[in-house]
Structures are given as C-alpha cells and as structure tokens.
Tab-separated table of C-alpha atoms in Angstrom:
chain	number	residue	atom	x	y	z
A	1039	UNK	CA	9.431	65.448	-50.681
A	1040	UNK	CA	10.812	63.799	-47.555
A	1041	UNK	CA	10.091	65.542	-44.254
A	1042	UNK	CA	13.540	64.645	-42.852
A	1043	UNK	CA	15.223	67.251	-40.676
A	1044	UNK	CA	18.318	68.871	-42.176
A	1045	UNK	CA	21.751	67.452	-41.507
A	1046	UNK	CA	24.163	68.858	-38.955
A	1047	UNK	CA	27.861	68.014	-38.560
A	1048	UNK	CA	28.675	64.988	-36.410
A	1049	UNK	CA	31.786	63.938	-34.529
A	1050	UNK	CA	34.760	62.890	-36.657
A	1051	UNK	CA	36.787	59.923	-35.421
A	1052	UNK	CA	40.608	59.806	-35.558
A	1053	UNK	CA	42.310	59.274	-38.927
A	1054	UNK	CA	42.479	55.599	-39.882
A	1055	UNK	CA	45.907	54.064	-40.331
A	1056	UNK	CA	47.348	52.708	-43.572
A	1057	UNK	CA	50.132	50.076	-43.514
A	1058	UNK	CA	53.534	51.444	-44.407
A	1059	UNK	CA	53.970	49.042	-47.326
A	1060	UNK	CA	51.061	50.628	-49.249
A	1061	UNK	CA	52.234	53.335	-51.616
A	1062	UNK	CA	50.879	56.806	-50.902
A	1063	UNK	CA	49.964	59.440	-53.504
A	1064	UNK	CA	52.493	62.272	-53.561
A	1065	UNK	CA	50.074	64.749	-51.968
A	1066	UNK	CA	49.691	62.905	-48.657
A	1067	UNK	CA	51.118	65.036	-45.863
A	1068	UNK	CA	51.171	68.148	-48.069
A	1069	UNK	CA	48.662	71.024	-48.161
A	1070	UNK	CA	47.982	70.473	-51.874
A	1071	UNK	CA	49.006	68.143	-54.703
A	1072	UNK	CA	51.785	69.010	-57.112
A	1073	UNK	CA	50.138	70.374	-60.295
A	1074	UNK	CA	49.910	67.740	-63.019
A	1075	UNK	CA	51.946	68.476	-66.137
A	1076	UNK	CA	51.652	65.146	-67.949
A	1077	UNK	CA	49.448	64.136	-70.882
A	1078	UNK	CA	45.670	63.699	-70.774
A	1079	UNK	CA	46.036	60.773	-73.210
A	1080	UNK	CA	47.330	57.663	-71.443
A	1081	UNK	CA	49.223	54.687	-72.826
A	1082	UNK	CA	47.875	51.139	-72.664
A	1083	UNK	CA	49.887	50.265	-69.550
A	1084	UNK	CA	48.487	53.231	-67.607
A	1085	UNK	CA	44.931	52.402	-68.689
A	1086	UNK	CA	45.390	48.794	-67.575
A	1087	UNK	CA	46.621	49.945	-64.164
A	1088	UNK	CA	43.617	52.281	-63.970
A	1089	UNK	CA	41.312	49.321	-64.639
A	1090	UNK	CA	42.745	47.660	-61.540
A	1091	UNK	CA	42.397	50.812	-59.420
A	1092	UNK	CA	38.899	51.396	-60.753
A	1093	UNK	CA	37.805	47.840	-60.015
A	1094	UNK	CA	39.030	48.064	-56.414
A	1095	UNK	CA	37.268	51.423	-55.950
A	1096	UNK	CA	34.028	50.005	-57.356
A	1097	UNK	CA	34.226	46.901	-55.170
A	1098	UNK	CA	35.006	48.971	-52.060
A	1099	UNK	CA	32.001	51.181	-52.770
A	1100	UNK	CA	29.776	48.134	-53.239
A	1101	UNK	CA	31.030	46.627	-49.988
A	1102	UNK	CA	30.325	49.820	-48.048
A	1103	UNK	CA	26.898	50.151	-49.674
A	1104	UNK	CA	25.904	46.713	-48.332
A	1105	UNK	CA	25.989	48.270	-44.864
A	1106	UNK	CA	23.636	51.168	-45.660
A	1107	UNK	CA	20.695	50.834	-43.273
A	1108	UNK	CA	18.878	52.946	-40.699
A	1109	UNK	CA	20.976	53.206	-37.537
A	1110	UNK	CA	24.386	52.824	-39.233
A	1111	UNK	CA	26.823	55.750	-39.056
A	1112	UNK	CA	28.566	57.214	-42.074
A	1113	UNK	CA	31.828	56.610	-40.190
A	1114	UNK	CA	31.080	52.877	-40.248
A	1115	UNK	CA	30.660	53.025	-44.040
A	1116	UNK	CA	34.050	54.737	-44.209
A	1117	UNK	CA	35.600	51.968	-42.099
A	1118	UNK	CA	34.276	49.254	-44.403
A	1119	UNK	CA	35.588	50.927	-47.579
A	1120	UNK	CA	38.906	51.807	-45.924
A	1121	UNK	CA	39.550	48.241	-44.822
A	1122	UNK	CA	38.536	46.829	-48.204
A	1123	UNK	CA	41.001	49.064	-50.073
A	1124	UNK	CA	43.797	48.373	-47.594
A	1125	UNK	CA	43.160	44.618	-47.820
A	1126	UNK	CA	43.560	44.882	-51.609
A	1127	UNK	CA	46.799	46.848	-51.432
A	1128	UNK	CA	45.257	50.180	-52.417
A	1129	UNK	CA	45.439	53.563	-50.719
A	1130	UNK	CA	42.140	55.480	-50.221
A	1131	UNK	CA	42.796	58.501	-52.440
A	1132	UNK	CA	40.679	60.955	-50.439
A	1133	UNK	CA	42.574	60.272	-47.201
A	1134	UNK	CA	44.886	63.249	-46.783
A	1135	UNK	CA	43.933	64.891	-50.085
A	1136	UNK	CA	44.147	68.609	-49.260
A	1137	UNK	CA	43.684	67.537	-45.656
A	1138	UNK	CA	40.471	65.526	-46.127
A	1139	UNK	CA	40.317	63.254	-43.052
A	1140	UNK	CA	38.488	60.177	-44.327
A	1141	UNK	CA	38.682	57.380	-46.906
A	1142	UNK	CA	35.453	58.165	-48.755
A	1143	UNK	CA	32.942	60.989	-49.083
A	1144	UNK	CA	29.452	60.359	-47.686
A	1145	UNK	CA	26.894	62.884	-48.910
A	1146	UNK	CA	23.335	62.548	-47.635
A	1147	UNK	CA	20.125	64.197	-48.830
A	1148	UNK	CA	20.875	67.927	-49.319
A	1149	UNK	CA	24.657	67.391	-49.425
A	1150	UNK	CA	25.828	67.795	-53.030
A	1151	UNK	CA	29.308	66.352	-52.506
A	1152	UNK	CA	32.359	66.012	-50.227
A	1153	UNK	CA	30.493	65.097	-47.041
A	1154	UNK	CA	32.865	63.887	-44.307
A	1155	UNK	CA	31.995	60.528	-42.686
A	1156	UNK	CA	31.305	61.033	-38.994
A	1157	UNK	CA	28.920	60.019	-36.209
A	1158	UNK	CA	25.859	60.917	-38.329
A	1159	UNK	CA	23.338	58.065	-38.133
A	1160	UNK	CA	21.501	57.040	-41.295
A	1161	UNK	CA	17.719	57.377	-41.112
A	1162	UNK	CA	14.941	55.566	-42.881
A	1163	UNK	CA	14.213	57.598	-46.016
A	1164	UNK	CA	17.699	59.050	-46.506
A	1165	UNK	CA	19.497	59.006	-49.839
A	1166	UNK	CA	23.197	58.318	-49.436
A	1167	UNK	CA	25.979	59.074	-51.896
A	1168	UNK	CA	29.260	57.221	-51.460
A	1169	UNK	CA	32.284	58.527	-53.382
A	1170	UNK	CA	35.252	56.158	-53.353
A	1171	UNK	CA	38.640	56.513	-55.059
A	1172	UNK	CA	41.450	53.955	-54.897
A	1173	UNK	CA	45.152	54.529	-55.611
A	1174	UNK	CA	47.323	51.567	-56.585
A	1175	UNK	CA	50.241	51.013	-58.961
A	1176	UNK	CA	50.635	54.778	-59.266
A	1177	UNK	CA	47.145	55.585	-60.599
A	1178	UNK	CA	43.648	56.411	-59.330
A	1179	UNK	CA	40.179	55.010	-60.026
A	1180	UNK	CA	37.232	57.185	-58.923
A	1181	UNK	CA	33.513	56.389	-58.702
A	1182	UNK	CA	30.399	57.251	-56.765
A	1183	UNK	CA	26.749	56.277	-56.550
A	1184	UNK	CA	23.650	57.294	-54.606
A	1185	UNK	CA	21.797	54.638	-52.607
A	1186	UNK	CA	18.405	54.458	-50.914
A	1187	UNK	CA	18.240	53.899	-47.147
A	1188	UNK	CA	15.060	52.116	-46.155
A	1189	UNK	CA	11.755	53.441	-47.500
A	1190	UNK	CA	12.500	56.506	-49.625
A	1191	UNK	CA	9.839	58.899	-50.936
A	1192	UNK	CA	8.978	58.732	-54.629
A	1193	UNK	CA	10.368	62.166	-55.515
A	1194	UNK	CA	13.779	61.249	-54.093
A	1195	UNK	CA	13.729	57.784	-55.665
A	1196	UNK	CA	13.046	59.253	-59.096
A	1197	UNK	CA	15.810	61.835	-58.630
A	1198	UNK	CA	18.290	59.040	-57.915
A	1199	UNK	CA	17.072	56.922	-60.843
A	1200	UNK	CA	17.207	59.830	-63.279
A	1201	UNK	CA	20.616	61.001	-62.107
A	1202	UNK	CA	21.964	57.518	-62.829
A	1203	UNK	CA	20.336	57.690	-66.260
A	1204	UNK	CA	21.914	61.092	-66.949
A	1205	UNK	CA	25.357	59.544	-66.373
A	1206	UNK	CA	24.526	56.612	-68.647
A	1207	UNK	CA	23.427	58.976	-71.410
A	1208	UNK	CA	26.531	61.105	-71.002
A	1209	UNK	CA	28.800	58.068	-71.291
A	1210	UNK	CA	27.049	57.088	-74.535
A	1211	UNK	CA	27.776	60.586	-75.902
A	1212	UNK	CA	31.544	60.140	-75.518
A	1213	UNK	CA	33.207	59.801	-78.929
A	1214	UNK	CA	36.665	60.680	-80.205
A	1215	UNK	CA	36.482	63.869	-82.259
A	1216	UNK	CA	33.646	65.371	-80.233
A	1217	UNK	CA	34.118	68.325	-77.900
A	1218	UNK	CA	33.812	67.692	-74.172
A	1219	UNK	CA	30.817	70.046	-73.948
A	1220	UNK	CA	28.629	67.373	-75.585
A	1221	UNK	CA	28.753	65.557	-72.215
A	1222	UNK	CA	27.215	68.447	-70.306
A	1223	UNK	CA	24.758	69.175	-73.108
A	1224	UNK	CA	23.329	65.671	-72.846
A	1225	UNK	CA	23.095	65.803	-69.040
A	1226	UNK	CA	21.552	69.261	-68.913
A	1227	UNK	CA	18.965	68.580	-71.633
A	1228	UNK	CA	17.863	65.380	-69.862
A	1229	UNK	CA	17.709	67.042	-66.413
A	1230	UNK	CA	15.606	69.925	-67.768
A	1231	UNK	CA	12.832	67.481	-68.691
A	1232	UNK	CA	12.154	67.039	-64.986
A	1233	UNK	CA	12.925	70.554	-63.791
A	1234	UNK	CA	16.087	69.459	-62.001
A	1235	UNK	CA	18.972	71.753	-61.257
A	1236	UNK	CA	22.406	70.795	-62.624
A	1237	UNK	CA	25.300	71.665	-60.334
A	1238	UNK	CA	27.819	73.779	-62.237
A	1239	UNK	CA	30.680	74.563	-59.870
A	1240	UNK	CA	31.674	70.950	-59.181
A	1241	UNK	CA	32.651	68.957	-62.247
A	1242	UNK	CA	34.148	65.809	-63.636
A	1243	UNK	CA	37.902	65.838	-64.074
A	1244	UNK	CA	40.881	64.299	-65.754
A	1245	UNK	CA	42.351	61.431	-63.758
A	1246	UNK	CA	45.387	59.171	-64.162
A	1247	UNK	CA	48.515	59.266	-61.987
A	1248	UNK	CA	46.942	62.538	-60.797
A	1249	UNK	CA	43.704	62.495	-58.795
A	1250	UNK	CA	42.630	65.693	-60.613
A	1251	UNK	CA	44.733	66.405	-63.683
A	1252	UNK	CA	43.335	69.853	-64.515
A	1253	UNK	CA	41.031	68.693	-67.329
A	1254	UNK	CA	37.488	69.838	-66.478
A	1255	UNK	CA	34.303	67.997	-67.505
A	1256	UNK	CA	31.268	70.295	-66.964
A	1257	UNK	CA	27.850	68.709	-66.508
A	1258	UNK	CA	26.063	71.585	-68.242
A	1259	UNK	CA	26.460	72.880	-71.794
A	1260	UNK	CA	29.540	75.045	-71.328
A	1261	UNK	CA	30.760	77.046	-74.343
A	1262	UNK	CA	34.271	76.880	-72.868
A	1263	UNK	CA	34.542	73.066	-72.804
A	1264	UNK	CA	35.876	72.815	-76.349
A	1265	UNK	CA	38.661	70.276	-75.741
A	1266	UNK	CA	38.297	67.502	-78.319
A	1267	UNK	CA	38.092	63.963	-76.963
A	1268	UNK	CA	40.778	61.612	-78.227
A	1269	UNK	CA	41.386	57.877	-77.747
A	1270	UNK	CA	43.285	57.260	-74.531
A	1271	UNK	CA	41.923	60.295	-72.644
A	1272	UNK	CA	40.890	59.362	-69.114
A	1273	UNK	CA	38.426	61.380	-67.045
A	1274	UNK	CA	35.394	61.173	-64.783
A	1275	UNK	CA	31.799	62.108	-65.501
A	1276	UNK	CA	29.867	62.701	-62.259
A	1277	UNK	CA	26.594	64.639	-62.693
A	1278	UNK	CA	24.991	66.175	-59.595
A	1279	UNK	CA	21.269	66.862	-60.075
A	1280	UNK	CA	19.051	68.686	-57.584
A	1281	UNK	CA	15.339	68.990	-56.857
A	1282	UNK	CA	15.767	72.759	-56.759
A	1283	UNK	CA	18.555	75.259	-57.307
A	1284	UNK	CA	22.068	74.394	-58.462
A	1285	UNK	CA	23.433	77.044	-56.099
A	1286	UNK	CA	25.122	75.912	-52.911
A	1287	UNK	CA	26.485	76.755	-49.479
A	1288	UNK	CA	29.512	75.219	-47.777
A	1289	UNK	CA	29.754	74.113	-44.173
A	1290	UNK	CA	32.446	75.545	-41.922
A	1291	UNK	CA	34.496	72.355	-42.370
A	1292	UNK	CA	35.474	73.670	-45.815
A	1293	UNK	CA	34.330	70.460	-47.526
A	1294	UNK	CA	30.628	69.715	-47.120
A	1295	UNK	CA	28.642	71.312	-49.967
A	1296	UNK	CA	24.854	71.622	-49.515
A	1297	UNK	CA	22.142	72.939	-51.812
A	1298	UNK	CA	21.314	76.557	-51.024
A	1299	UNK	CA	17.608	75.746	-50.767
A	1300	UNK	CA	18.406	72.527	-48.832
A	1301	UNK	CA	16.490	70.404	-51.323
A	1302	UNK	CA	17.777	66.949	-52.118
A	1303	UNK	CA	20.477	66.113	-54.615
A	1304	UNK	CA	21.918	62.928	-56.139
A	1305	UNK	CA	25.130	62.036	-57.964
A	1306	UNK	CA	26.675	59.167	-59.924
A	1307	UNK	CA	30.222	58.839	-61.280
A	1308	UNK	CA	32.454	56.607	-63.367
A	1309	UNK	CA	36.049	56.871	-64.514
A	1310	UNK	CA	36.279	56.405	-68.296
A	1311	UNK	CA	38.811	56.016	-71.060
A	1312	UNK	CA	37.931	57.238	-74.546
A	1313	UNK	CA	38.209	54.405	-77.078
A	1314	UNK	CA	38.276	54.418	-80.870
A	1315	UNK	CA	34.484	54.062	-80.928
A	1316	UNK	CA	33.230	55.520	-77.645
A	1317	UNK	CA	34.081	55.021	-73.983
A	1318	UNK	CA	35.109	52.182	-71.713
A	1319	UNK	CA	34.094	52.359	-68.046
A	1320	UNK	CA	37.129	51.679	-65.851
A	1321	UNK	CA	35.218	51.595	-62.545
A	1322	UNK	CA	33.334	48.325	-62.875
A	1323	UNK	CA	33.310	45.875	-59.959
C-alpha cells in the first residue's frame, strides 16, 4: 500500500458566489432541507429534467477531473466544477446543503466521503474522489468517481477498478419487481472476493426534486431494504469499498469521514431511473 502520510485539514477559501438568476434549492440558507413527502416514482417530465441535471453534473465532474495532477489543490478542482455548473445555468447542490461550504466533495485516500475542498495539495500517488451534484429545472443529478493522481500503487489502483466494477454490477441487478437489497447483495458479494470492507453507514439515496428523498439504498445485503423497485423510481447507487475496516471516524468539521484504520477507500456513483427492463443511468456526460 502507498506510504503517503495521512491527510490533515487545509484552509477553506470563502464561499463562491452564484448569480442571482440561477434557481437555488429550497434548503439554501436553512440549517436543513424540508423533509420530502412526494413520490419515489417520477413522471416522464421529471425524469427528462433529471437527465439534464445529471448530464451537467457528469460533465462538471469530468471537467474538474481533467485538472487532477500533483501540485493542484482540491479547492482548484472545486472552482472548476463550480464555474462549469454556473456557466450551464445549474446550481451546485452541495453548496449550502446543511451548511456544506463548497460546490463538490473531494475525498482523498483514507477519506470515505464528504471531504471539503481546501488548500490540500494533491500528491503523486493519491486517489481522488470527486462527488458532484447539479440542480437545474427543479431537480438534482448526483454522481461521483475516483481518479488516480500520477503514479498510483497497484493495491490502490485495483481498489479503484474493482469499486467501479461493483457499481456496474449493482446497476445490472436493478429490475422492477426486485427488492432494493439485491443491490447491496451484489456489491457485498463482489467486494468479499477481494477482502474489501463495504461501508454501511453511508448509502445511496432517493433523488428527484429532493437531494435526498428518504429512500435508502444500502451497499450491503440489508434485511431491512425490502422496498420493491418499480419503473420510474429514481435513486443513486454509490458503493464505498475499503482496503480494511468499514468503520469510520469523522473530522471535527462534521463532514469529512475517514476509515477508522486509515486505509484507503474508493467510491463510484450514478443516478438511475428504474425502467421496464432494468435501469437507465441519468448521469452520463
């Protein structure tokens, strides 16, 4: 495994501005979002709007990822994604969500999720997760991926490759009439082949006009995830696999989640809609 030193918090720059003509989600400026009470099954118009949001989120993530290189700060990656979304008329969904101060999450190495972009400088050998969500036309599109920075050790490279594969396999398991726990069953059984941990306390989620609708998508075989998938349901699948334990600690910032043993972790995510025969990915660039 990489001999990189562990991460420490950096300096966070001031909140980036968003033009007044761009529509904000209802939670901006509030301590928490209003609980979602609408349906988990969306109509064709909502799904089409989510395709647009998802495409912008995917393109913004791709644009930021082009700048991943040793010496670049995570704050610079945030700037690139922020400006891309603004230029396309979208609001960065994470900005102001429960007080989160940035327009994407940047989670490096031992950070499982929700890392805050700051003055941290990328190093050769890092693995870098970017999590980008765009809000436009009243709906969200949410995706993330883990990228290699420079020359990455083989153990980390395989973790990233296999985490991507676990998402692909989970997407293929989506079918109307099946219970949601089939998703986690597929991910967990694949991860166990390699001795990876599967993070349990952070999950996929329902998404639509709400960033997190209340629908939970576990990435392990949960006996409680018995909701039956139906055409028109929209949610994310976002497995987080680790080289060690699935247990975690949280930094004092209240956001940054790191593996308890500080071993590396990777994540991939798409927003999906259940179709009559399977799933359509809504976060394609």
